[in-house]
Amino acid sequence: QVQLQQWGAGLLRPSETLSLTCAVYGGSFSGHYWSWVRQPPGKGLEWIGEISHSGTTNYNPSLKTRVTISVDTSKNQFSLRLSSVTAADTAVYFCARHGGSDYFQHWGQGTLVTVSS
Amino acid sequence: EKVMTQSPATLSVSPGERASLSCRASQSVSSHLAWYQQKPGQAPRLLIYGASTRATGIPARFSGSGSGTEFTLTISSLQSEDFAVYYCQQYNIWPYTFGQGTNLEIK
């Protein structure tokens, strides 16, 4: 049974860097893509980017200049860094595992990140 | 970027009735379309992928149809636990994009 458990700082000041990590328990880490998705309060879902177990990344062009997704296969973990945050980056951030294709089959519990001065 | 548009924004249906939710893509996404259910305070839950394949453990009352630019999620007989927000997502091309959601509420 696949479980994703995520953590990271929940309150940031403008211009700081958001940092979240997602640990994967159960199932195979290799052979899958792993993504970050965010959801501003009361709004819809936005895909941030993805990474393979070997480190290949793809990012949403809307965030590409500020996003870095990395992977640590020794720990079955992957991480998100988003630089120069503003209030517009306030959202619940989810990690997710892709299924057989690029839909999101398994999700983390979500982490609310608030950007406020 | 492929824009996904869901309609209606809110759908009011009585328990036991049938609900049909629509998702339209700005350009063809072939059958690379997924549906998710989200309840307050929870992560989305995968319902349908490949436009019409139910995910593991999803009841048969959920069905998906369509291809290209027009898709439908149908819930044949609504149960109390089905009232939630539903999102479609295209994974035909980067960036993956979601519709804005349909809020399925009790009538």
Short mmCIF file of C-alpha atoms in Angstrom, two decimals:
data_model
loop_
_atom_site.label_atom_id
_atom_site.label_comp_id
_atom_site.label_asym_id
_atom_site.label_seq_id
_atom_site.Cartn_x
_atom_site.Cartn_y
_atom_site.Cartn_z
CA GLN A 1 0.00 0.00 0.00
CA VAL A 2 1.51 3.27 -1.14
CA GLN A 3 1.60 6.15 1.33
CA LEU A 4 3.02 9.63 0.81
CA GLN A 5 3.89 11.68 3.88
CA GLN A 6 4.95 15.29 3.43
CA TRP A 7 6.33 18.01 5.65
CA GLY A 8 7.84 21.47 5.61
CA ALA A 9 7.57 25.00 6.94
CA GLY A 10 4.02 26.32 7.03
CA LEU A 11 4.66 30.06 7.43
CA LEU A 12 7.00 32.09 5.27
CA ARG A 13 7.81 35.76 4.78
CA PRO A 14 7.72 37.29 1.30
CA SER A 15 10.95 36.64 -0.67
CA GLU A 16 11.79 33.52 1.34
CA THR A 17 12.14 30.04 -0.14
CA LEU A 18 9.45 27.40 0.32
CA SER A 19 10.83 23.95 1.04
CA LEU A 20 8.77 20.75 1.29
CA THR A 21 9.70 17.08 1.32
CA CYS A 22 7.60 14.02 0.53
CA ALA A 23 8.51 10.54 1.74
CA VAL A 24 7.17 7.45 0.00
CA TYR A 25 6.27 4.29 1.88
CA GLY A 26 5.29 1.07 0.16
CA GLY A 27 5.28 0.30 -3.52
CA SER A 28 8.12 0.97 -5.90
CA PHE A 29 9.96 4.29 -5.94
CA SER A 30 11.75 3.66 -9.20
CA GLY A 31 9.75 3.43 -12.39
CA HIS A 32 7.39 6.23 -11.40
CA TYR A 33 7.15 9.97 -11.80
CA TRP A 34 6.49 12.14 -8.77
CA SER A 35 4.75 15.52 -8.80
CA TRP A 36 3.88 18.55 -6.73
CA VAL A 37 0.43 20.14 -7.05
CA ARG A 38 -0.87 23.17 -5.20
CA GLN A 39 -4.29 24.59 -4.33
CA PRO A 40 -4.82 28.17 -3.15
CA PRO A 41 -7.48 28.47 -0.45
CA GLY A 42 -10.93 27.99 -1.96
CA LYS A 43 -9.54 27.58 -5.47
CA GLY A 44 -8.60 24.87 -7.95
CA LEU A 45 -5.55 22.69 -8.52
CA GLU A 46 -2.31 23.72 -10.24
CA TRP A 47 0.43 21.34 -11.29
CA ILE A 48 3.86 22.62 -10.28
CA GLY A 49 6.24 20.04 -11.70
CA GLU A 50 7.42 16.46 -11.76
CA ILE A 51 10.53 14.36 -11.32
CA SER A 52 11.45 10.79 -12.22
CA HIS A 53 13.33 8.46 -9.91
CA SER A 54 16.42 9.15 -12.03
CA GLY A 55 16.08 12.92 -11.64
CA THR A 56 14.48 13.99 -14.93
CA THR A 57 12.32 17.04 -14.28
CA ASN A 58 9.54 18.96 -16.01
CA TYR A 59 8.11 22.18 -14.64
CA ASN A 60 5.05 24.32 -15.20
CA PRO A 61 6.25 27.29 -17.29
CA SER A 62 4.31 29.61 -15.00
CA LEU A 63 6.65 28.70 -12.11
CA LYS A 64 9.72 27.38 -13.91
CA THR A 65 12.08 30.22 -13.01
CA ARG A 66 11.46 29.72 -9.28
CA VAL A 67 10.97 25.96 -8.90
CA THR A 68 13.41 23.15 -8.19
CA ILE A 69 12.30 19.56 -7.62
CA SER A 70 14.88 17.05 -6.46
CA VAL A 71 14.93 13.38 -5.53
CA ASP A 72 16.79 11.28 -2.97
CA THR A 73 16.37 7.66 -4.00
CA SER A 74 18.34 6.40 -0.99
CA LYS A 75 15.53 7.70 1.25
CA ASN A 76 12.60 7.29 -1.18
CA GLN A 77 11.97 11.02 -0.91
CA PHE A 78 11.51 13.95 -3.24
CA SER A 79 11.49 17.65 -2.48
CA LEU A 80 10.15 20.98 -3.70
CA ARG A 81 11.83 24.36 -3.43
CA LEU A 82 10.05 27.52 -4.58
CA SER A 83 12.07 30.71 -4.31
CA SER A 84 11.05 34.33 -3.85
CA VAL A 85 7.59 33.51 -2.55
CA THR A 86 4.79 36.08 -2.40
CA ALA A 87 1.28 36.04 -0.98
CA ALA A 88 0.14 34.52 -4.30
CA ASP A 89 2.05 31.35 -3.37
CA THR A 90 -0.15 30.79 -0.32
CA ALA A 91 -1.72 27.39 -0.91
CA VAL A 92 -2.04 23.80 0.19
CA TYR A 93 0.79 21.90 -1.47
CA PHE A 94 0.35 18.23 -2.30
CA CYS A 95 2.86 15.63 -3.37
CA ALA A 96 1.62 12.89 -5.66
CA ARG A 97 2.69 9.72 -7.42
CA HIS A 98 1.83 9.21 -11.04
CA GLY A 99 -0.07 6.12 -12.11
CA GLY A 100 0.59 4.13 -15.27
CA SER A 101 0.52 7.41 -17.14
CA ASP A 102 0.60 11.01 -16.00
CA TYR A 103 -2.48 11.07 -13.83
CA PHE A 104 -2.08 11.26 -10.06
CA GLN A 105 -2.83 7.95 -8.42
CA HIS A 106 -1.60 8.53 -4.87
CA TRP A 107 -1.50 11.79 -2.92
CA GLY A 108 0.12 13.14 0.20
CA GLN A 109 -2.00 14.66 2.93
CA GLY A 110 -1.21 18.25 1.89
CA THR A 111 0.67 21.03 3.64
CA LEU A 112 -0.73 24.53 4.04
CA VAL A 113 1.94 27.11 3.31
CA THR A 114 1.07 30.69 4.17
CA VAL A 115 3.15 33.63 2.94
CA SER A 116 2.66 36.71 5.07
CA SER A 117 4.70 39.59 6.33
CA GLU B 1 -1.33 25.35 -22.45
CA LYS B 2 -4.51 23.31 -22.78
CA VAL B 3 -7.34 24.96 -20.88
CA MET B 4 -9.88 22.68 -19.23
CA THR B 5 -13.37 24.08 -18.64
CA GLN B 6 -15.86 22.32 -16.38
CA SER B 7 -19.59 22.87 -16.27
CA PRO B 8 -21.65 23.57 -14.39
CA ALA B 9 -19.73 25.26 -11.58
CA THR B 10 -22.32 23.98 -9.12
CA LEU B 11 -24.73 21.09 -9.60
CA SER B 12 -27.58 20.44 -7.17
CA VAL B 13 -28.89 16.86 -7.23
CA SER B 14 -30.99 14.76 -4.88
CA PRO B 15 -29.61 11.51 -3.41
CA GLY B 16 -30.45 8.54 -5.59
CA GLU B 17 -30.58 10.64 -8.74
CA ARG B 18 -28.10 10.71 -11.60
CA ALA B 19 -25.47 13.41 -12.03
CA SER B 20 -23.58 14.31 -15.19
CA LEU B 21 -20.55 16.58 -15.03
CA SER B 22 -18.92 18.04 -18.12
CA CYS B 23 -15.30 18.82 -18.95
CA ARG B 24 -14.17 20.48 -22.17
CA ALA B 25 -10.59 20.86 -23.43
CA SER B 26 -9.46 23.84 -25.51
CA GLN B 27 -7.63 21.41 -27.81
CA SER B 28 -7.77 17.65 -28.16
CA VAL B 29 -6.28 15.69 -25.27
CA SER B 30 -7.10 12.32 -26.87
CA SER B 31 -8.14 10.06 -23.97
CA HIS B 32 -5.55 11.48 -21.57
CA LEU B 33 -8.17 12.67 -19.13
CA ALA B 34 -8.60 11.93 -15.43
CA TRP B 35 -11.33 12.75 -12.91
CA TYR B 36 -10.80 13.39 -9.20
CA GLN B 37 -13.09 13.79 -6.22
CA GLN B 38 -12.12 16.15 -3.41
CA LYS B 39 -13.80 16.58 -0.06
CA PRO B 40 -13.07 19.49 2.30
CA GLY B 41 -9.71 19.21 4.01
CA GLN B 42 -8.70 16.16 1.99
CA ALA B 43 -6.42 15.43 -0.93
CA PRO B 44 -8.03 14.70 -4.29
CA ARG B 45 -8.93 11.07 -4.94
CA LEU B 46 -8.44 9.53 -8.37
CA LEU B 47 -11.72 8.24 -9.81
CA ILE B 48 -11.19 7.78 -13.55
CA TYR B 49 -8.19 7.76 -15.87
CA GLY B 50 -7.87 7.21 -19.59
CA ALA B 51 -11.23 9.03 -19.82
CA SER B 52 -13.21 5.90 -18.91
CA THR B 53 -11.20 3.48 -16.73
CA ARG B 54 -12.21 3.37 -13.08
CA ALA B 55 -9.35 3.49 -10.61
CA THR B 56 -8.89 0.71 -8.09
CA GLY B 57 -11.67 0.57 -5.53
CA ILE B 58 -13.96 3.07 -7.25
CA PRO B 59 -17.62 1.99 -7.26
CA ALA B 60 -19.27 1.07 -10.53
CA ARG B 61 -21.76 3.95 -10.19
CA PHE B 62 -18.94 6.23 -11.38
CA SER B 63 -18.35 6.19 -15.13
CA GLY B 64 -16.42 8.36 -17.56
CA SER B 65 -16.86 8.90 -21.26
CA GLY B 66 -15.60 11.03 -24.11
CA SER B 67 -12.44 11.68 -26.08
CA GLY B 68 -10.79 14.56 -27.86
CA THR B 69 -12.28 17.70 -26.33
CA GLU B 70 -15.55 16.62 -24.68
CA PHE B 71 -15.75 14.47 -21.57
CA THR B 72 -18.41 13.48 -19.07
CA LEU B 73 -18.33 12.02 -15.59
CA THR B 74 -21.59 10.31 -14.67
CA ILE B 75 -22.62 9.17 -11.22
CA SER B 76 -25.57 6.86 -11.73
CA SER B 77 -27.25 6.98 -8.31
CA LEU B 78 -25.89 9.53 -5.91
CA GLN B 79 -24.94 8.43 -2.43
CA SER B 80 -24.44 10.82 0.48
CA GLU B 81 -20.67 10.36 0.31
CA ASP B 82 -20.57 11.50 -3.33
CA PHE B 83 -21.30 15.14 -2.59
CA ALA B 84 -17.94 16.82 -3.14
CA VAL B 85 -15.97 18.84 -5.66
CA TYR B 86 -14.93 17.10 -8.87
CA TYR B 87 -11.98 18.04 -11.06
CA CYS B 88 -10.91 16.91 -14.49
CA GLN B 89 -7.24 16.89 -15.49
CA GLN B 90 -5.56 16.50 -18.86
CA TYR B 91 -2.23 14.71 -19.06
CA ASN B 92 -1.85 14.78 -22.81
CA ILE B 93 0.85 17.44 -22.73
CA TRP B 94 2.83 19.58 -20.30
CA PRO B 95 1.84 21.49 -18.33
CA TYR B 96 -0.78 19.15 -16.96
CA THR B 97 -3.87 21.24 -16.31
CA PHE B 98 -7.02 20.92 -14.25
CA GLY B 99 -10.52 22.23 -14.72
CA GLN B 100 -11.80 24.72 -12.17
CA GLY B 101 -14.03 22.11 -10.56
CA THR B 102 -17.72 21.29 -10.23
CA ASN B 103 -19.26 21.47 -6.77
CA LEU B 104 -21.80 18.66 -6.50
CA GLU B 105 -24.20 19.59 -3.72
CA ILE B 106 -27.26 18.05 -2.15
CA LYS B 107 -30.56 19.36 -3.48
#
